[in-house]
PDB file of C-alpha atoms in Angstrom:
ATOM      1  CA  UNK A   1       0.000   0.000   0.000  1.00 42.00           C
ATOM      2  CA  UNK A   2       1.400   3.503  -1.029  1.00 55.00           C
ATOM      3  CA  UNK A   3       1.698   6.210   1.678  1.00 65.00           C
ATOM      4  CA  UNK A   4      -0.699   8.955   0.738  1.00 73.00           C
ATOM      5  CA  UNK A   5       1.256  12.324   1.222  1.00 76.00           C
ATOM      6  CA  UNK A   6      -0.123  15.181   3.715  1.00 83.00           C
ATOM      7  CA  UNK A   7      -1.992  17.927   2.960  1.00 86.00           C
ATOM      8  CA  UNK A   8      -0.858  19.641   5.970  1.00 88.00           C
ATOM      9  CA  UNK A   9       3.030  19.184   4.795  1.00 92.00           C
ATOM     10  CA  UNK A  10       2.485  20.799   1.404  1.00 93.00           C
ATOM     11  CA  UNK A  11      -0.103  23.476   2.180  1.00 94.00           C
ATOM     12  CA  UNK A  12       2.665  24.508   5.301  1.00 95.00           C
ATOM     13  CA  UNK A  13       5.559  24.576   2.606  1.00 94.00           C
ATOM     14  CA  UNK A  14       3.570  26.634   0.109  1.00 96.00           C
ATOM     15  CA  UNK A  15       1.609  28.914   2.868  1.00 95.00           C
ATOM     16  CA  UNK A  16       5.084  29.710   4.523  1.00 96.00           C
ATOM     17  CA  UNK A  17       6.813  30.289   1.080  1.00 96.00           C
ATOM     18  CA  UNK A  18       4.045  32.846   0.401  1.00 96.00           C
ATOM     19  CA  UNK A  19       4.037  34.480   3.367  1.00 95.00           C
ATOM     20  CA  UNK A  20       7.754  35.106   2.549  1.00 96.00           C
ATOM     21  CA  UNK A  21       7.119  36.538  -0.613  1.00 96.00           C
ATOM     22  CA  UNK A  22       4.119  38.784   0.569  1.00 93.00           C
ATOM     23  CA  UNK A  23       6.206  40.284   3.814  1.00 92.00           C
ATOM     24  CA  UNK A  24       8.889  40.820   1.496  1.00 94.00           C
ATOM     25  CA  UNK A  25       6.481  43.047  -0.751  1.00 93.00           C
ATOM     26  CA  UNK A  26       4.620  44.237   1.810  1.00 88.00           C
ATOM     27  CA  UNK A  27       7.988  46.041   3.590  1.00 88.00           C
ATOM     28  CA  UNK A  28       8.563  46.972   0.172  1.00 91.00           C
ATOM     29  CA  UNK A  29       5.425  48.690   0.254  1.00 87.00           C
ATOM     30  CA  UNK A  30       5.555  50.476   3.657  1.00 82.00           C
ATOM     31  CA  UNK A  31       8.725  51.668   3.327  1.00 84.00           C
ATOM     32  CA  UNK A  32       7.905  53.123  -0.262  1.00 84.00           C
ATOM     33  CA  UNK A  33       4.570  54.626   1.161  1.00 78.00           C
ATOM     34  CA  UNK A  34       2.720  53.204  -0.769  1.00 77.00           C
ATOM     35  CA  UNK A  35       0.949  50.582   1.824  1.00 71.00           C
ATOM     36  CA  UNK A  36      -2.384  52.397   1.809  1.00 72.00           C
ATOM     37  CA  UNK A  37      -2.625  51.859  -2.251  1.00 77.00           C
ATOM     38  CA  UNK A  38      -4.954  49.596  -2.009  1.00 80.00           C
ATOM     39  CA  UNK A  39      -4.361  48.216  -5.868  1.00 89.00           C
ATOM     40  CA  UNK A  40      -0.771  47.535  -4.992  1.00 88.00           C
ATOM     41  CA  UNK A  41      -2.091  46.055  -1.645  1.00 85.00           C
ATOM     42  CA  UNK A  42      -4.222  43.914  -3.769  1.00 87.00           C
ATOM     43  CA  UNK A  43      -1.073  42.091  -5.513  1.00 91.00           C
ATOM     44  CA  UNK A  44      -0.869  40.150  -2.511  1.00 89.00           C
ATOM     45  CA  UNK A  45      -3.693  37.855  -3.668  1.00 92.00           C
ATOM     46  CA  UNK A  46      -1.805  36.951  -6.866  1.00 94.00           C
ATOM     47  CA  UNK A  47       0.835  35.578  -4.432  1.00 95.00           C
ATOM     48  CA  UNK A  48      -1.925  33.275  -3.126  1.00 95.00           C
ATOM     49  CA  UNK A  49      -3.485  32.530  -6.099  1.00 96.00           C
ATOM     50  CA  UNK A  50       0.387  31.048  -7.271  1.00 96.00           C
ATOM     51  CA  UNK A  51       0.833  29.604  -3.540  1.00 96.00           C
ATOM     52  CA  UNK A  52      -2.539  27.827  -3.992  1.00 96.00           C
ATOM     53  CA  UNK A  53      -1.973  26.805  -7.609  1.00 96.00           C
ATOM     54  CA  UNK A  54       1.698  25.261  -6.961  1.00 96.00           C
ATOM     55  CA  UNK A  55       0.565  23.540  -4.026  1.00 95.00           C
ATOM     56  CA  UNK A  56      -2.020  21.444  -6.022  1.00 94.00           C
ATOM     57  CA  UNK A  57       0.410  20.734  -8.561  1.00 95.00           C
ATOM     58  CA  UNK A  58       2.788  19.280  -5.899  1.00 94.00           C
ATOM     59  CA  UNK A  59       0.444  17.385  -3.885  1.00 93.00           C
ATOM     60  CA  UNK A  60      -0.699  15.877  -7.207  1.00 92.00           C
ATOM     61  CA  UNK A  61       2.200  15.160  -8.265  1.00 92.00           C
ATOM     62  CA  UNK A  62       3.353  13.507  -5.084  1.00 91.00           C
ATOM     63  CA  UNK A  63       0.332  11.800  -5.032  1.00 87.00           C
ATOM     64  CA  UNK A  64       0.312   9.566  -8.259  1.00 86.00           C
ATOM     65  CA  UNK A  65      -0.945  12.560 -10.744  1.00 87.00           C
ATOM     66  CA  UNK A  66      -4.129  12.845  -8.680  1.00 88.00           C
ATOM     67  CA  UNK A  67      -6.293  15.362  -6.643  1.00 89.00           C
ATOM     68  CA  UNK A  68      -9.529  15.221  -5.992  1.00 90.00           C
ATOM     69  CA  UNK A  69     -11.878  18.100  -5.276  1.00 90.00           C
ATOM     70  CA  UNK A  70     -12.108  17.662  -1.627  1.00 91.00           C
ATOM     71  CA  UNK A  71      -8.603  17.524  -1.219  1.00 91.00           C
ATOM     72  CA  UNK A  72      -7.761  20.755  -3.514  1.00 92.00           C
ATOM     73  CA  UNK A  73     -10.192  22.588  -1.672  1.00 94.00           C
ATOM     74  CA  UNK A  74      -8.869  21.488   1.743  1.00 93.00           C
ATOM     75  CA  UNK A  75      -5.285  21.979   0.724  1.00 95.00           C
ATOM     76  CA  UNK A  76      -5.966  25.839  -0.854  1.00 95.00           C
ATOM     77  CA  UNK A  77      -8.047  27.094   2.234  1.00 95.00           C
ATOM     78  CA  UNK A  78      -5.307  25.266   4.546  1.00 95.00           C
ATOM     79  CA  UNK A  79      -2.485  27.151   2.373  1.00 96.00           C
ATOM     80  CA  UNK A  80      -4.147  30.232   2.563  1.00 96.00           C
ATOM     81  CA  UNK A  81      -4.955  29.963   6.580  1.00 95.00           C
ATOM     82  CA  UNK A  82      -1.042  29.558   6.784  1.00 95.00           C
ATOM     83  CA  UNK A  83      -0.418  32.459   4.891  1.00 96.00           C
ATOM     84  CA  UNK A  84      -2.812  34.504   6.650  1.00 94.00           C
ATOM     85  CA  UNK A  85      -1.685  33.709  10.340  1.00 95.00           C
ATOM     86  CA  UNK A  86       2.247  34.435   9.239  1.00 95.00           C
ATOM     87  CA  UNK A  87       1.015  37.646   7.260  1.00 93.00           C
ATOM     88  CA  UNK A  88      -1.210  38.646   9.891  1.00 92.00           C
ATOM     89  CA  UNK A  89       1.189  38.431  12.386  1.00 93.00           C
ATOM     90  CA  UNK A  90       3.919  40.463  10.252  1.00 92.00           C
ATOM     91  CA  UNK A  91       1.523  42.936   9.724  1.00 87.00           C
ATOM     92  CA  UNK A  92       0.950  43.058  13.989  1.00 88.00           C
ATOM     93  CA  UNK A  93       4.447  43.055  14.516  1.00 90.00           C
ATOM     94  CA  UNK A  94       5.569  45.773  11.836  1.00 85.00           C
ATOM     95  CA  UNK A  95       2.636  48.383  13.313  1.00 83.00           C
ATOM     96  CA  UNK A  96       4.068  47.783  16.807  1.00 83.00           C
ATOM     97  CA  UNK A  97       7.535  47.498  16.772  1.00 84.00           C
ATOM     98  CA  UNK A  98       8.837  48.984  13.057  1.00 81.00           C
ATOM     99  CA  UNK A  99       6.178  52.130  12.087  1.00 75.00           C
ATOM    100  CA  UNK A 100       3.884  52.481  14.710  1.00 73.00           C
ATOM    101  CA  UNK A 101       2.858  55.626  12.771  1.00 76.00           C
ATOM    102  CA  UNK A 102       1.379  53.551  10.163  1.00 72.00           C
ATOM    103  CA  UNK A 103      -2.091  53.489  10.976  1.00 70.00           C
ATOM    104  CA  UNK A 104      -2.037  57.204  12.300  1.00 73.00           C
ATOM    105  CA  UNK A 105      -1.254  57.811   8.175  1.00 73.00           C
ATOM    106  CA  UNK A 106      -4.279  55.337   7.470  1.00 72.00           C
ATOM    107  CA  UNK A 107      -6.702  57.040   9.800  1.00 73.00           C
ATOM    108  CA  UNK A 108      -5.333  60.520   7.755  1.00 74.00           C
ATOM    109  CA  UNK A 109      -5.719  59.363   4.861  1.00 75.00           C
ATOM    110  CA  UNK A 110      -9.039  57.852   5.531  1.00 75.00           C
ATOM    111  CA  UNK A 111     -10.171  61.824   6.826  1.00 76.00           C
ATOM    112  CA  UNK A 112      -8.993  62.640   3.385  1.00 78.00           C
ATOM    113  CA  UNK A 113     -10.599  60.900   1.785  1.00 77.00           C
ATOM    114  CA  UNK A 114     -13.896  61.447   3.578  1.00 76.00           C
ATOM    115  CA  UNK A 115     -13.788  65.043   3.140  1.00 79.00           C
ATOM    116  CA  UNK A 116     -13.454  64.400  -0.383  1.00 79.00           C
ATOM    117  CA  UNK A 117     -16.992  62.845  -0.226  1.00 78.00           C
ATOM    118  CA  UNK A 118     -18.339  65.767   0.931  1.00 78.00           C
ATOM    119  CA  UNK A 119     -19.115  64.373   5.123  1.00 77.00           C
ATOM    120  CA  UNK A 120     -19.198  66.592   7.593  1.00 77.00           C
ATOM    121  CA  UNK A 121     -17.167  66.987  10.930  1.00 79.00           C
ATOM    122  CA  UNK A 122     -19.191  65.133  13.094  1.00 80.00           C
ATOM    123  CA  UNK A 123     -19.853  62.266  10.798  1.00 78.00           C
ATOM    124  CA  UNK A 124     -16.153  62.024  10.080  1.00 78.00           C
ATOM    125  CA  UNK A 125     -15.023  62.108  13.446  1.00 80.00           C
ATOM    126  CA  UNK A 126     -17.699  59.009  14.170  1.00 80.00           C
ATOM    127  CA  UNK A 127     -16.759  57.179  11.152  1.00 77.00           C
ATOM    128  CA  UNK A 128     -13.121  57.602  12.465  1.00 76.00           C
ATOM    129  CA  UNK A 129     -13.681  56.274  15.911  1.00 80.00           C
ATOM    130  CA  UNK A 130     -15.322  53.478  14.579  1.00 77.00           C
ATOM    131  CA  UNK A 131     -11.779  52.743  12.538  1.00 75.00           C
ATOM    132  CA  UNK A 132      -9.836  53.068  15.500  1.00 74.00           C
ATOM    133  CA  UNK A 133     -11.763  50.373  17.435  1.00 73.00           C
ATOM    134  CA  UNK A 134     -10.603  47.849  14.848  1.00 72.00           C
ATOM    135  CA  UNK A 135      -7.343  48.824  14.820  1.00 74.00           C
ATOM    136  CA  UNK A 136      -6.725  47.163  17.861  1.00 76.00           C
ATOM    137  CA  UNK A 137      -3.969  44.469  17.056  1.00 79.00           C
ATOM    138  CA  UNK A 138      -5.997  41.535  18.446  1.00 82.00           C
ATOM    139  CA  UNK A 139      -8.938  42.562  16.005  1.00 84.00           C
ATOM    140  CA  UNK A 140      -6.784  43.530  13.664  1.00 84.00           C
ATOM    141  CA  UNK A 141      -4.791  40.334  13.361  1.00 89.00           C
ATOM    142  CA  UNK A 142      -8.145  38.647  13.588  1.00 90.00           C
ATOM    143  CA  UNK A 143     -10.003  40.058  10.982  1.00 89.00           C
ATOM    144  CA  UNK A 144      -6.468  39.439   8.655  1.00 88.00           C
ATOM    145  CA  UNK A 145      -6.326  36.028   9.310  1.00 92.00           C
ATOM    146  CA  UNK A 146      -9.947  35.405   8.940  1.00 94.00           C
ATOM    147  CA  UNK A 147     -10.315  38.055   5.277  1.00 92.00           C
ATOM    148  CA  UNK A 148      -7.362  35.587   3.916  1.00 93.00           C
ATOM    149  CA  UNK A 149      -9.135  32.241   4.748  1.00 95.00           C
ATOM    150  CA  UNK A 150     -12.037  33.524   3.181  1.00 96.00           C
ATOM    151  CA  UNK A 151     -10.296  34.533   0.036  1.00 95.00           C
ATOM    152  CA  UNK A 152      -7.882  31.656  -0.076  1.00 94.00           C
ATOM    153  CA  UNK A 153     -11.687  29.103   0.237  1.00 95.00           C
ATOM    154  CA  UNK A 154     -12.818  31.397  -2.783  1.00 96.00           C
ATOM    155  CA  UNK A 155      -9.763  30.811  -4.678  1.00 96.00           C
ATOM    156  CA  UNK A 156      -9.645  27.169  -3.795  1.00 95.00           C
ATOM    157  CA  UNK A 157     -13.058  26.596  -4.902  1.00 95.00           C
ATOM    158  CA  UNK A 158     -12.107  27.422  -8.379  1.00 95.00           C
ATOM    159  CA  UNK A 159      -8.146  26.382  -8.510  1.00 95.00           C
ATOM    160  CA  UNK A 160      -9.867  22.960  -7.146  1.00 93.00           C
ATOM    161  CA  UNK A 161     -12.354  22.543  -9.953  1.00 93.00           C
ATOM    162  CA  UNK A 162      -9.455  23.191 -12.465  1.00 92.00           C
ATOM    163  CA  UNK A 163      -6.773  21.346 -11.251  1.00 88.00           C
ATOM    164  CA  UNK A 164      -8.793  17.973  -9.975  1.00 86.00           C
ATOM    165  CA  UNK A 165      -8.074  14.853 -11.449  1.00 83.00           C
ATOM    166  CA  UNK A 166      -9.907  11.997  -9.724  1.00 79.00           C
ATOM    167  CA  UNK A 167      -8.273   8.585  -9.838  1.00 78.00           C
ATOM    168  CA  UNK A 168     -10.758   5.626 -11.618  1.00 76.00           C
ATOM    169  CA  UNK A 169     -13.049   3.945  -9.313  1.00 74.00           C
ATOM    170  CA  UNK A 170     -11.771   0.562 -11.610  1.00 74.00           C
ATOM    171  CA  UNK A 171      -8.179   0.153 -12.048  1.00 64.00           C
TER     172      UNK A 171
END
């Protein structure tokens, strides 16, 4: 009987290898400025997408040239979870210890860009509070983690119908 290789195993090695690549842009990113760009923020995803998208090919691979739906699905949301807890945590981590200033730039930015729309004072200033209690970094790394999982299972659901190649029920 042929060991069957571990989801957990290849989503880890492909979640980590991501995260890598997305803390690497993401510094990038801060220290350019430009983290509040939220089309160059958006990049990030790609790297899933390719973390997702290798990972199937290397679990099928290991396992015999098959994956089936189930286990593409499993192994995308699992790769993006990984990704999302080392991300998440970066992100924490940067925003205490690095540029603690970061989010007072968001929470300008995000007045800017209110007063653009034409809001008053008083319904800035609310909107603004409101920011402020989810920039807490136990929310914040919360609501990271859980946005990627969600986006890595969307992902998955489609990389998983593409890439799935069941083995026969009769060989």
């Amino acid at each position: 009987m042929e060991e069957k290789t571990s989801t957990a195993r290849v989503a880890l090695k492909y979640g980590l290898l991501a995260a890598v690549v997305t803390m690497v842009y993401s510094t990038i990113l801060y220290v350019a400025g430009l983290g509040s760009n939220r089309i160059l923020a958006s990049v990030t995803y790609v790297f899933m997408i390719v973390a997702i998208v290798l990972a199937m090919k290397d679990f099928r691979e290991k396992n015999g040239g098959f994956i089936s739906y189930g286990e593409g699905l499993g192994l995308g949301s699992l790769t993006s979870g990984v990704l999302g807890l080392l991300s998440s945590a970066f992100t924490i981590f940067y925003i205490q210890f690095i540029d603690s200033n970061m989010l007072t730039q968001s929470l300008d930015q995000m007045r800017e860009e209110l007063e653009g729309k034409g809001m008053d004072d008083a319904q800035i200033e609310q909107a603004l509070e409101m920011s402020q209690k989810f920039m807490s970094p136990g929310i914040m790394f919360v609501t990271v983690v859980f946005g990627y999982l969600i986006m890595g299972f969307i992902f998955s659901l489609i990389i998983a119908a593409i890439m799935r190649k069941e083995k026969p029920v009769f060989e």
